[in-house]
């Protein structure tokens, strides 16, 4: 009686489970014979055989014709006897999903093959379940979610562009307005100087906006790459201090720089990008800290394995802080904690997103702690290959070179740019020869000899021959002095990749336009021999 009850129970369970499937097959995995255990009327209407001697032939020649054409290649590639056997051996079941054509309507189905246990281990049960309703509901949800995300991103971009339009028009309005004021007050030196100072300040801000937009565009398109190489952290810290100390002083801030806990200063990294990250964070701290506050840059190192160090760059301020609701979004592009149209802090809102993405490229992390009214603390952590074991020897102060009477070849095709550069150089007593393209620049050096010029200022984008080609041609001249002639890029191509390309072409340095006169003069003094 118990055996009979067990058989009835097993039969009932099997029938109950079979009701969830549109068809079930028993397959003998030894000889591939198969028989249909159950099938729905809709499945029977497909006209497929209910039993046979070769399930492989059945599935690949007959059953496949009932599958949606778009899914057939994937079915044929996946549903093979070796694949099924391997999956059964590993996990006891094989699963895949595709669409079956019931009339003209493709229906999502879920196929599951399970090996029967015990003495029937050579037999496999294959069930096909109709999951069309669930799959289509999930796809509809995903489409709605993606659409909502796309709309949210579009809204964020729109809001960002609104803010950016305001931010770009603000300095442009100042430049145009103060230019007109300067013209109308030529006889008032004080008003003229004030107007020029404000034009310069607005121009610098406009340039920073443009650079941020270019950087985020390259990051989003995947065009930004890293170029690791030897890096002197001591020199990098010195440059960062030179760049940011005056900005802090102008805002009446106390700023400190501490890298006493760094043991290895010579490392391998993308120096330009690491410098960009740290400067972005320090400038951000300066920008959002009111007068009388403080900003600290701290660098630390700890061992991270043989020949490697884990470096932390900590930027701490006593500024306005970041709202807790906005903290999770500070590294997202096209977002801001507050609208710039209703506050007095200027900026593109892209500095932190750019910084975060560069650190991701470098394999590092950025952590932030902040409280409104108490300030913020950003911690950059990155592992770097170390190249030395001791503190660097301080470099000797460069000897100041008198540029009066020095001759410079200016290779520049833009008349206005050439005029501005010539005026700056002539103010320092230099003689300037002009070549309107790279080919004429090469010819000037060939004609006069490399020792005729003390330096060459080379634009990059020019007709006939660009600056890279011209530099290579000068270095290749049959004149030993041509290889030592200082050639300095003076170009609006200002990205770190552009700097690397200039150096790779044989130039000694790269000065980006629009340039600061003092920066250009200092660069010339660095490379012109006394």
Short mmCIF file of C-alpha atoms in Angstrom, two decimals:
data_model
loop_
_atom_site.label_atom_id
_atom_site.label_comp_id
_atom_site.label_asym_id
_atom_site.label_seq_id
_atom_site.Cartn_x
_atom_site.Cartn_y
_atom_site.Cartn_z
CA UNK A 1 0.00 0.00 0.00
CA UNK A 2 2.80 2.42 0.90
CA UNK A 3 4.57 1.65 -2.41
CA UNK A 4 1.34 2.28 -4.34
CA UNK A 5 0.80 5.57 -2.48
CA UNK A 6 4.38 6.59 -3.25
CA UNK A 7 3.89 5.87 -6.97
CA UNK A 8 0.62 7.85 -7.02
CA UNK A 9 2.28 10.75 -5.16
CA UNK A 10 5.28 10.83 -7.51
CA UNK A 11 2.97 10.73 -10.51
CA UNK A 12 0.88 13.58 -9.12
CA UNK A 13 3.96 15.68 -8.38
CA UNK A 14 5.32 15.06 -11.88
CA UNK A 15 2.00 16.06 -13.45
CA UNK A 16 1.79 19.17 -11.29
CA UNK A 17 5.32 20.22 -12.29
CA UNK A 18 4.65 19.39 -15.92
CA UNK A 19 1.79 21.89 -15.93
CA UNK A 20 4.36 24.69 -15.58
CA UNK A 21 6.14 23.69 -18.80
CA UNK A 22 4.90 23.94 -22.39
CA UNK A 23 6.80 20.72 -23.13
CA UNK A 24 8.97 18.11 -21.41
CA UNK A 25 11.24 15.55 -23.08
CA UNK A 26 13.00 12.51 -21.74
CA UNK A 27 16.33 11.97 -23.51
CA UNK A 28 18.69 9.00 -23.26
CA UNK A 29 22.11 10.65 -23.28
CA UNK A 30 23.74 7.38 -24.32
CA UNK A 31 21.99 6.85 -27.66
CA UNK A 32 20.11 10.20 -28.04
CA UNK A 33 16.65 8.57 -28.21
CA UNK A 34 13.92 10.85 -26.92
CA UNK A 35 10.22 10.87 -26.09
CA UNK A 36 7.83 13.68 -25.26
CA UNK A 37 6.48 13.40 -21.71
CA UNK A 38 4.01 16.29 -21.93
CA UNK A 39 3.19 19.25 -24.14
CA UNK A 40 0.70 22.09 -24.24
CA UNK A 41 -1.78 22.34 -27.15
CA UNK A 42 0.04 25.44 -28.38
CA UNK A 43 3.34 23.55 -28.50
CA UNK A 44 1.74 20.51 -30.16
CA UNK A 45 0.47 22.86 -32.88
CA UNK A 46 4.09 23.41 -33.96
CA UNK A 47 3.93 19.95 -35.56
CA UNK A 48 7.17 18.61 -34.12
CA UNK A 49 7.69 14.82 -33.71
CA UNK A 50 6.87 13.49 -30.23
CA UNK A 51 9.65 10.90 -30.20
CA UNK A 52 12.67 9.87 -32.21
CA UNK A 53 16.07 8.21 -32.34
CA UNK A 54 18.27 11.32 -32.58
CA UNK A 55 17.56 14.27 -30.30
CA UNK A 56 20.62 16.16 -31.64
CA UNK A 57 19.20 15.99 -35.18
CA UNK A 58 15.74 16.92 -33.84
CA UNK A 59 17.00 20.00 -32.02
CA UNK A 60 19.38 21.30 -34.70
CA UNK A 61 17.34 20.53 -37.83
CA UNK A 62 13.67 20.58 -36.81
CA UNK A 63 13.21 22.40 -33.50
CA UNK A 64 15.51 25.25 -34.58
CA UNK A 65 13.10 26.15 -37.40
CA UNK A 66 10.56 27.16 -34.75
CA UNK A 67 12.98 29.54 -33.05
CA UNK A 68 12.99 33.27 -33.83
CA UNK A 69 15.54 33.90 -36.63
CA UNK A 70 17.52 36.38 -34.50
CA UNK A 71 18.05 33.71 -31.81
CA UNK A 72 18.89 30.75 -34.08
CA UNK A 73 22.68 31.34 -34.40
CA UNK A 74 23.04 31.62 -30.64
CA UNK A 75 20.92 28.50 -30.09
CA UNK A 76 23.00 26.47 -32.56
CA UNK A 77 26.26 27.69 -31.02
CA UNK A 78 25.13 27.03 -27.44
CA UNK A 79 22.82 24.02 -27.50
CA UNK A 80 25.35 21.38 -28.54
CA UNK A 81 25.79 17.96 -26.99
CA UNK A 82 29.33 18.74 -25.67
CA UNK A 83 28.10 21.98 -24.07
CA UNK A 84 25.08 20.30 -22.48
CA UNK A 85 27.10 17.32 -21.17
CA UNK A 86 29.81 19.62 -19.76
CA UNK A 87 27.21 21.73 -17.93
CA UNK A 88 25.45 18.63 -16.58
CA UNK A 89 28.76 17.19 -15.35
CA UNK A 90 29.67 20.46 -13.63
CA UNK A 91 26.40 21.59 -12.06
CA UNK A 92 23.77 18.97 -12.89
CA UNK A 93 21.79 21.26 -15.20
CA UNK A 94 21.97 23.29 -18.42
CA UNK A 95 19.95 26.50 -18.86
CA UNK A 96 19.36 28.91 -21.72
CA UNK A 97 16.69 31.33 -22.95
CA UNK A 98 15.48 32.13 -26.46
CA UNK A 99 12.31 32.91 -28.39
CA UNK A 100 10.00 30.36 -30.03
CA UNK A 101 7.65 31.36 -32.85
CA UNK A 102 4.04 30.48 -32.08
CA UNK A 103 2.55 31.63 -35.37
CA UNK A 104 4.13 35.05 -36.00
CA UNK A 105 4.51 35.83 -32.30
CA UNK A 106 7.98 35.30 -30.79
CA UNK A 107 7.62 34.02 -27.23
CA UNK A 108 10.42 34.00 -24.69
CA UNK A 109 11.01 30.50 -23.32
CA UNK A 110 13.35 29.10 -20.69
CA UNK A 111 14.98 25.72 -21.47
CA UNK A 112 16.37 23.64 -18.62
CA UNK A 113 18.06 20.26 -18.97
CA UNK A 114 18.49 18.18 -15.79
CA UNK A 115 20.18 14.82 -15.37
CA UNK A 116 18.00 12.26 -13.56
CA UNK A 117 19.66 10.94 -10.37
CA UNK A 118 20.45 7.39 -9.34
CA UNK A 119 20.20 4.49 -11.74
CA UNK A 120 18.69 6.71 -14.37
CA UNK A 121 21.74 8.97 -14.52
CA UNK A 122 22.09 8.40 -18.23
CA UNK A 123 18.68 9.98 -18.78
CA UNK A 124 18.10 13.71 -19.08
CA UNK A 125 14.88 15.64 -18.62
CA UNK A 126 14.53 18.73 -20.83
CA UNK A 127 11.77 21.17 -19.98
CA UNK A 128 10.73 24.33 -21.84
CA UNK A 129 8.81 26.96 -19.87
CA UNK A 130 6.90 29.97 -21.21
CA UNK A 131 8.48 33.03 -19.51
CA UNK A 132 7.33 35.60 -22.06
CA UNK A 133 5.23 37.67 -19.68
CA UNK A 134 7.94 37.91 -17.02
CA UNK A 135 10.72 38.70 -19.52
CA UNK A 136 8.74 41.36 -21.34
CA UNK A 137 7.75 42.96 -18.04
CA UNK A 138 11.42 43.04 -17.01
CA UNK A 139 12.50 44.47 -20.38
CA UNK A 140 9.80 47.13 -20.14
CA UNK A 141 11.04 48.04 -16.67
CA UNK A 142 14.65 48.22 -17.88
CA UNK A 143 13.65 50.40 -20.84
CA UNK A 144 11.72 52.69 -18.53
CA UNK A 145 14.66 52.82 -16.13
CA UNK A 146 17.14 53.55 -18.92
CA UNK A 147 14.80 56.17 -20.33
CA UNK A 148 14.49 57.73 -16.90
CA UNK A 149 18.26 57.66 -16.46
CA UNK A 150 18.73 59.19 -19.91
CA UNK A 151 16.20 61.90 -19.09
CA UNK A 152 17.89 62.55 -15.74
CA UNK A 153 21.29 62.75 -17.42
CA UNK A 154 19.89 65.04 -20.11
CA UNK A 155 18.34 67.23 -17.41
CA UNK A 156 21.66 67.33 -15.56
CA UNK A 157 23.48 68.27 -18.76
CA UNK A 158 20.89 70.92 -19.50
CA UNK A 159 21.23 72.39 -16.00
CA UNK A 160 25.01 72.22 -16.31
CA UNK A 161 24.95 74.00 -19.69
CA UNK A 162 22.67 76.66 -18.21
CA UNK A 163 25.17 77.23 -15.41
CA UNK A 164 28.11 77.01 -17.80
CA UNK A 165 26.51 79.50 -20.17
CA UNK A 166 26.11 81.88 -17.25
CA UNK A 167 29.67 81.28 -16.08
CA UNK A 168 31.14 81.87 -19.56
CA UNK A 169 29.06 84.94 -20.25
CA UNK A 170 30.06 86.45 -16.91
CA UNK A 171 33.81 86.76 -17.69
CA UNK A 172 33.06 87.61 -21.31
CA UNK A 173 30.80 90.43 -20.15
CA UNK A 174 33.61 91.63 -17.87
CA UNK A 175 36.20 91.46 -20.67
CA UNK A 176 33.99 93.37 -23.12
CA UNK A 177 32.78 95.82 -20.49
CA UNK A 178 36.18 96.68 -19.01
CA UNK A 179 37.69 96.93 -22.49
CA UNK A 180 35.15 99.63 -23.32
CA UNK A 181 35.82 101.33 -19.98
CA UNK A 182 39.58 101.26 -20.62
CA UNK A 183 39.08 102.83 -24.04
CA UNK A 184 36.96 105.61 -22.58
CA UNK A 185 39.46 106.36 -19.76
CA UNK A 186 42.78 106.36 -21.55
CA UNK A 187 43.72 109.56 -19.72
CA UNK A 188 43.04 108.04 -16.26
CA UNK A 189 45.95 105.68 -15.43
CA UNK A 190 44.35 104.34 -12.24
CA UNK A 191 41.05 103.45 -13.95
CA UNK A 192 42.94 102.03 -16.92
CA UNK A 193 45.08 99.75 -14.71
CA UNK A 194 42.02 98.59 -12.75
CA UNK A 195 40.22 97.73 -15.98
CA UNK A 196 43.22 95.81 -17.34
CA UNK A 197 43.58 93.86 -14.07
CA UNK A 198 39.92 92.83 -14.21
CA UNK A 199 40.22 91.88 -17.88
CA UNK A 200 43.20 89.68 -17.00
CA UNK A 201 41.36 88.03 -14.09
CA UNK A 202 38.30 87.30 -16.23
CA UNK A 203 40.48 85.95 -19.04
CA UNK A 204 42.19 83.50 -16.68
CA UNK A 205 38.83 82.28 -15.42
CA UNK A 206 37.55 81.82 -18.98
CA UNK A 207 40.65 79.80 -19.83
CA UNK A 208 40.12 77.50 -16.83
CA UNK A 209 36.52 76.85 -17.97
CA UNK A 210 37.69 75.94 -21.46
CA UNK A 211 40.39 73.60 -20.12
CA UNK A 212 37.91 71.81 -17.85
CA UNK A 213 35.45 71.30 -20.71
CA UNK A 214 38.20 69.87 -22.92
CA UNK A 215 39.38 67.52 -20.16
CA UNK A 216 35.93 66.13 -19.32
CA UNK A 217 35.20 65.69 -23.04
CA UNK A 218 38.35 63.60 -23.49
CA UNK A 219 37.61 61.56 -20.38
CA UNK A 220 34.01 60.83 -21.41
CA UNK A 221 35.08 59.79 -24.91
CA UNK A 222 37.87 57.56 -23.57
CA UNK A 223 40.56 59.56 -25.40
CA UNK A 224 42.57 60.40 -22.29
CA UNK A 225 45.39 57.96 -21.65
CA UNK A 226 48.24 57.82 -19.16
CA UNK A 227 51.94 58.09 -19.97
CA UNK A 228 53.87 56.80 -16.96
CA UNK A 229 57.49 57.85 -16.62
CA UNK A 230 60.09 58.96 -14.06
CA UNK A 231 58.74 61.62 -11.71
CA UNK A 232 60.51 63.70 -9.06
CA UNK A 233 57.92 64.29 -6.33
CA UNK A 234 60.16 66.89 -4.66
CA UNK A 235 60.09 68.99 -7.83
CA UNK A 236 56.36 68.34 -8.24
CA UNK A 237 55.66 69.61 -4.70
CA UNK A 238 57.79 72.69 -5.40
CA UNK A 239 55.78 73.52 -8.53
CA UNK A 240 52.48 73.01 -6.73
CA UNK A 241 53.61 75.36 -3.95
CA UNK A 242 54.73 77.98 -6.50
CA UNK A 243 51.38 77.80 -8.28
CA UNK A 244 49.03 77.79 -5.27
CA UNK A 245 50.80 79.85 -2.57
CA UNK A 246 50.07 83.19 -4.25
CA UNK A 247 46.42 82.22 -4.82
CA UNK A 248 46.04 81.50 -1.11
CA UNK A 249 47.82 84.73 -0.18
CA UNK A 250 45.54 86.76 -2.44
CA UNK A 251 42.54 85.37 -0.50
CA UNK A 252 44.20 85.99 2.89
CA UNK A 253 44.40 82.24 3.62
CA UNK A 254 47.05 80.38 5.60
CA UNK A 255 48.38 77.48 3.50
CA UNK A 256 50.90 74.83 4.57
CA UNK A 257 52.77 72.16 2.62
CA UNK A 258 54.12 69.09 4.40
CA UNK A 259 55.78 66.06 2.79
CA UNK A 260 58.10 65.06 5.64
CA UNK A 261 56.62 61.55 5.71
CA UNK A 262 57.65 60.83 2.11
CA UNK A 263 60.76 58.64 1.89
CA UNK A 264 61.00 57.97 -1.84
CA UNK A 265 60.71 61.02 -4.06
CA UNK A 266 61.65 59.40 -7.36
CA UNK A 267 58.74 57.33 -8.64
CA UNK A 268 57.14 56.14 -11.85
CA UNK A 269 53.82 57.78 -12.69
CA UNK A 270 52.11 60.13 -15.12
CA UNK A 271 53.60 63.28 -13.60
CA UNK A 272 51.38 65.75 -15.44
CA UNK A 273 48.18 63.98 -14.42
CA UNK A 274 49.23 63.52 -10.79
CA UNK A 275 50.11 67.21 -10.61
CA UNK A 276 46.75 68.08 -12.18
CA UNK A 277 44.90 66.03 -9.54
CA UNK A 278 46.67 67.64 -6.57
CA UNK A 279 46.45 71.17 -7.96
CA UNK A 280 42.73 70.70 -8.68
CA UNK A 281 42.11 69.72 -5.06
CA UNK A 282 44.24 72.53 -3.60
CA UNK A 283 42.67 75.15 -5.86
CA UNK A 284 39.23 73.81 -4.98
CA UNK A 285 40.06 74.15 -1.27
CA UNK A 286 41.30 77.71 -1.79
CA UNK A 287 38.24 78.62 -3.82
CA UNK A 288 35.75 77.37 -1.20
CA UNK A 289 37.56 78.66 1.90
CA UNK A 290 36.68 82.18 3.08
CA UNK A 291 39.34 84.74 3.98
CA UNK A 292 41.06 83.98 7.27
CA UNK A 293 40.73 80.21 6.84
CA UNK A 294 43.41 77.62 6.23
CA UNK A 295 44.37 75.01 3.64
CA UNK A 296 46.84 72.16 4.20
CA UNK A 297 48.51 69.86 1.68
CA UNK A 298 50.05 66.79 3.30
CA UNK A 299 51.89 63.98 1.51
CA UNK A 300 52.58 60.63 3.15
CA UNK A 301 54.13 57.34 2.08
CA UNK A 302 54.00 53.81 3.43
CA UNK A 303 55.49 50.60 2.06
CA UNK A 304 53.32 48.65 -0.37
CA UNK A 305 55.67 45.82 -1.28
CA UNK A 306 59.14 45.57 -2.82
CA UNK A 307 59.88 48.62 -4.96
CA UNK A 308 56.44 50.14 -4.39
CA UNK A 309 55.01 52.81 -2.14
CA UNK A 310 51.47 53.69 -1.16
CA UNK A 311 51.20 57.48 -1.33
CA UNK A 312 48.51 59.60 0.26
CA UNK A 313 47.98 63.22 -0.73
CA UNK A 314 45.69 64.92 1.79
CA UNK A 315 44.09 68.30 1.09
CA UNK A 316 42.33 69.75 4.13
CA UNK A 317 40.54 73.07 4.46
CA UNK A 318 38.35 75.06 6.85
CA UNK A 319 35.99 76.11 4.07
CA UNK A 320 32.26 76.10 3.56
CA UNK A 321 32.01 72.28 3.46
CA UNK A 322 29.79 70.05 1.33
CA UNK A 323 26.18 69.20 2.01
CA UNK A 324 25.70 65.55 3.05
CA UNK A 325 23.06 65.01 0.34
CA UNK A 326 25.50 66.13 -2.35
CA UNK A 327 28.57 64.20 -1.14
CA UNK A 328 27.69 61.00 -3.10
CA UNK A 329 27.53 63.06 -6.31
CA UNK A 330 30.61 65.29 -6.07
CA UNK A 331 32.58 63.23 -8.63
CA UNK A 332 29.73 63.14 -11.16
CA UNK A 333 30.07 65.34 -14.22
CA UNK A 334 27.45 67.99 -14.95
CA UNK A 335 26.32 68.26 -11.31
CA UNK A 336 26.83 70.93 -8.68
CA UNK A 337 26.05 71.26 -5.03
CA UNK A 338 24.56 74.69 -5.57
CA UNK A 339 23.64 76.62 -8.70
CA UNK A 340 26.36 79.07 -9.65
CA UNK A 341 23.72 81.50 -10.87
CA UNK A 342 22.69 82.09 -7.26
CA UNK A 343 26.07 82.13 -5.46
CA UNK A 344 29.29 84.03 -5.74
CA UNK A 345 31.73 81.10 -6.17
CA UNK A 346 32.89 80.74 -9.76
CA UNK A 347 33.92 77.48 -11.38
CA UNK A 348 32.98 74.94 -14.03
CA UNK A 349 31.91 72.28 -11.54
CA UNK A 350 34.13 69.85 -13.48
CA UNK A 351 37.30 69.94 -11.37
CA UNK A 352 36.30 67.11 -9.01
CA UNK A 353 34.76 64.88 -11.74
CA UNK A 354 37.97 65.29 -13.76
CA UNK A 355 40.09 64.55 -10.69
CA UNK A 356 38.06 61.46 -9.81
CA UNK A 357 38.28 60.01 -13.31
CA UNK A 358 42.01 60.63 -13.61
CA UNK A 359 42.59 58.82 -10.31
CA UNK A 360 40.47 55.92 -11.56
CA UNK A 361 42.70 55.75 -14.64
CA UNK A 362 45.74 55.72 -12.33
CA UNK A 363 44.30 52.91 -10.21
CA UNK A 364 43.96 55.16 -7.18
CA UNK A 365 41.09 56.33 -4.99
CA UNK A 366 39.77 59.60 -3.59
CA UNK A 367 37.99 59.70 -0.23
CA UNK A 368 36.24 62.77 1.10
CA UNK A 369 35.00 63.83 4.52
CA UNK A 370 33.11 67.07 4.84
CA UNK A 371 30.67 68.96 7.02
CA UNK A 372 28.87 72.15 6.12
CA UNK A 373 30.52 75.08 7.88
CA UNK A 374 33.47 73.01 9.12
CA UNK A 375 35.44 72.33 5.94
CA UNK A 376 36.48 69.32 3.88
CA UNK A 377 39.27 66.76 3.71
CA UNK A 378 40.12 64.97 0.44
CA UNK A 379 42.51 62.00 0.54
CA UNK A 380 44.06 60.68 -2.66
CA UNK A 381 45.62 57.22 -2.33
CA UNK A 382 47.68 55.67 -5.11
CA UNK A 383 50.40 53.02 -5.33
CA UNK A 384 53.52 54.02 -7.25
CA UNK A 385 56.73 52.29 -8.25
CA UNK A 386 59.65 53.77 -6.29
CA UNK A 387 62.99 54.44 -7.98
CA UNK A 388 65.25 55.55 -5.09
CA UNK A 389 65.91 55.05 -1.39
CA UNK A 390 66.77 58.48 -0.11
CA UNK A 391 65.84 62.13 0.00
CA UNK A 392 66.67 64.14 -3.10
CA UNK A 393 69.55 66.53 -3.21
CA UNK A 394 68.31 70.10 -3.57
CA UNK A 395 68.85 71.42 -7.08
CA UNK A 396 71.08 74.48 -7.41
CA UNK A 397 69.32 77.75 -8.11
CA UNK A 398 69.31 78.39 -11.86
CA UNK A 399 71.61 81.19 -12.99
CA UNK A 400 69.62 84.17 -14.22
CA UNK A 401 70.41 84.88 -17.85
CA UNK A 402 70.40 88.37 -19.35
CA UNK A 403 68.21 88.16 -22.45
CA UNK A 404 69.11 91.59 -23.76
CA UNK A 405 70.43 91.28 -27.33
CA UNK A 406 69.54 87.60 -27.63
CA UNK A 407 68.05 86.53 -30.96
CA UNK A 408 64.90 84.39 -31.06
CA UNK A 409 63.27 82.80 -34.10
CA UNK A 410 59.49 83.00 -33.71
CA UNK A 411 57.70 80.44 -35.92
CA UNK A 412 54.06 81.56 -35.89
CA UNK A 413 51.41 81.81 -38.62
CA UNK A 414 48.86 83.91 -36.71
CA UNK A 415 49.54 87.63 -37.15
CA UNK A 416 48.01 88.72 -33.82
CA UNK A 417 49.77 86.00 -31.83
CA UNK A 418 53.05 86.88 -33.53
CA UNK A 419 52.60 90.56 -32.72
CA UNK A 420 51.86 89.89 -29.03
CA UNK A 421 54.82 87.54 -28.63
CA UNK A 422 57.20 89.90 -30.46
CA UNK A 423 56.19 92.81 -28.17
CA UNK A 424 56.80 90.70 -25.03
CA UNK A 425 60.23 89.55 -26.25
CA UNK A 426 61.28 93.00 -27.37
CA UNK A 427 60.35 94.44 -23.96
CA UNK A 428 63.15 92.26 -22.56
CA UNK A 429 65.60 93.49 -25.20
CA UNK A 430 65.50 90.47 -27.50
CA UNK A 431 65.75 90.56 -31.29
CA UNK A 432 63.01 88.61 -33.05
CA UNK A 433 62.93 87.02 -36.50
CA UNK A 434 59.53 85.80 -37.74
CA UNK A 435 58.78 82.73 -39.88
CA UNK A 436 55.14 82.26 -40.93
CA UNK A 437 55.21 78.44 -41.04
CA UNK A 438 57.37 75.48 -40.09
CA UNK A 439 59.04 75.16 -43.48
CA UNK A 440 60.21 78.79 -43.38
CA UNK A 441 61.43 78.24 -39.83
CA UNK A 442 63.57 75.27 -40.90
CA UNK A 443 64.91 77.28 -43.83
CA UNK A 444 65.84 80.20 -41.53
CA UNK A 445 67.89 77.91 -39.27
CA UNK A 446 69.51 76.20 -42.29
CA UNK A 447 70.38 79.53 -43.92
CA UNK A 448 71.76 81.36 -40.90
CA UNK A 449 73.12 78.37 -38.99
CA UNK A 450 71.92 76.99 -35.68
CA UNK A 451 74.26 79.20 -33.65
CA UNK A 452 72.69 82.34 -35.16
CA UNK A 453 69.65 81.90 -32.89
CA UNK A 454 69.65 81.58 -29.11
CA UNK A 455 66.24 79.88 -29.13
CA UNK A 456 63.26 79.00 -31.33
CA UNK A 457 59.64 79.53 -30.27
CA UNK A 458 57.60 77.04 -32.27
CA UNK A 459 53.85 77.08 -32.88
CA UNK A 460 52.33 73.65 -33.56
CA UNK A 461 49.39 74.00 -35.94
CA UNK A 462 50.66 75.82 -39.04
CA UNK A 463 50.25 75.50 -42.79
CA UNK A 464 52.85 73.89 -45.07
CA UNK A 465 54.72 72.24 -42.15
CA UNK A 466 53.55 71.92 -38.55
CA UNK A 467 55.70 72.51 -35.48
CA UNK A 468 56.41 68.83 -34.80
CA UNK A 469 57.68 68.28 -38.35
CA UNK A 470 59.69 71.49 -38.29
CA UNK A 471 61.37 70.53 -35.01
CA UNK A 472 62.33 67.09 -36.32
CA UNK A 473 63.68 68.70 -39.49
CA UNK A 474 65.83 71.17 -37.51
CA UNK A 475 67.20 68.40 -35.30
CA UNK A 476 68.07 66.42 -38.46
CA UNK A 477 70.06 69.25 -40.09
CA UNK A 478 73.70 68.55 -40.91
CA UNK A 479 74.77 70.86 -38.11
CA UNK A 480 75.76 69.54 -34.65
CA UNK A 481 74.58 72.79 -33.05
CA UNK A 482 71.05 72.21 -34.41
CA UNK A 483 70.64 69.34 -31.96
CA UNK A 484 71.45 71.65 -29.03
CA UNK A 485 69.41 74.66 -30.17
CA UNK A 486 66.63 75.32 -27.59
CA UNK A 487 63.24 74.83 -29.26
CA UNK A 488 60.23 75.72 -27.13
CA UNK A 489 56.66 74.92 -28.15
CA UNK A 490 54.40 77.97 -27.95
CA UNK A 491 50.99 76.57 -28.78
CA UNK A 492 47.29 76.57 -27.95
CA UNK A 493 47.60 72.76 -27.88
CA UNK A 494 47.74 72.72 -24.09
CA UNK A 495 46.71 69.25 -22.93
CA UNK A 496 49.25 67.01 -21.18
CA UNK A 497 49.22 64.75 -24.25
CA UNK A 498 50.23 67.76 -26.35
CA UNK A 499 53.13 68.51 -23.99
CA UNK A 500 54.36 64.92 -24.30
CA UNK A 501 54.07 65.04 -28.10
CA UNK A 502 56.12 68.26 -28.19
CA UNK A 503 58.88 66.71 -26.10
CA UNK A 504 58.79 63.53 -28.19
CA UNK A 505 59.28 65.62 -31.35
CA UNK A 506 62.52 67.01 -29.92
CA UNK A 507 61.41 70.24 -28.26
CA UNK A 508 62.91 71.24 -24.94
CA UNK A 509 59.77 72.64 -23.29
CA UNK A 510 56.14 73.52 -23.94
CA UNK A 511 54.47 76.84 -23.08
CA UNK A 512 50.70 76.92 -23.59
CA UNK A 513 48.82 79.85 -25.11
CA UNK A 514 47.58 82.15 -23.84
CA UNK A 515 50.89 82.45 -22.01
CA UNK A 516 51.95 84.57 -19.08
CA UNK A 517 54.88 86.80 -20.16
CA UNK A 518 56.88 85.94 -17.03
CA UNK A 519 56.40 82.21 -17.65
CA UNK A 520 57.71 82.55 -21.21
CA UNK A 521 60.70 84.64 -20.13
CA UNK A 522 61.60 82.23 -17.32
CA UNK A 523 61.43 79.31 -19.74
CA UNK A 524 63.75 81.09 -22.18
CA UNK A 525 66.18 81.91 -19.34
CA UNK A 526 66.17 78.24 -18.34
CA UNK A 527 67.31 77.01 -21.76
CA UNK A 528 69.41 79.88 -23.12
CA UNK A 529 73.00 79.56 -21.97
CA UNK A 530 74.59 82.44 -20.11
#
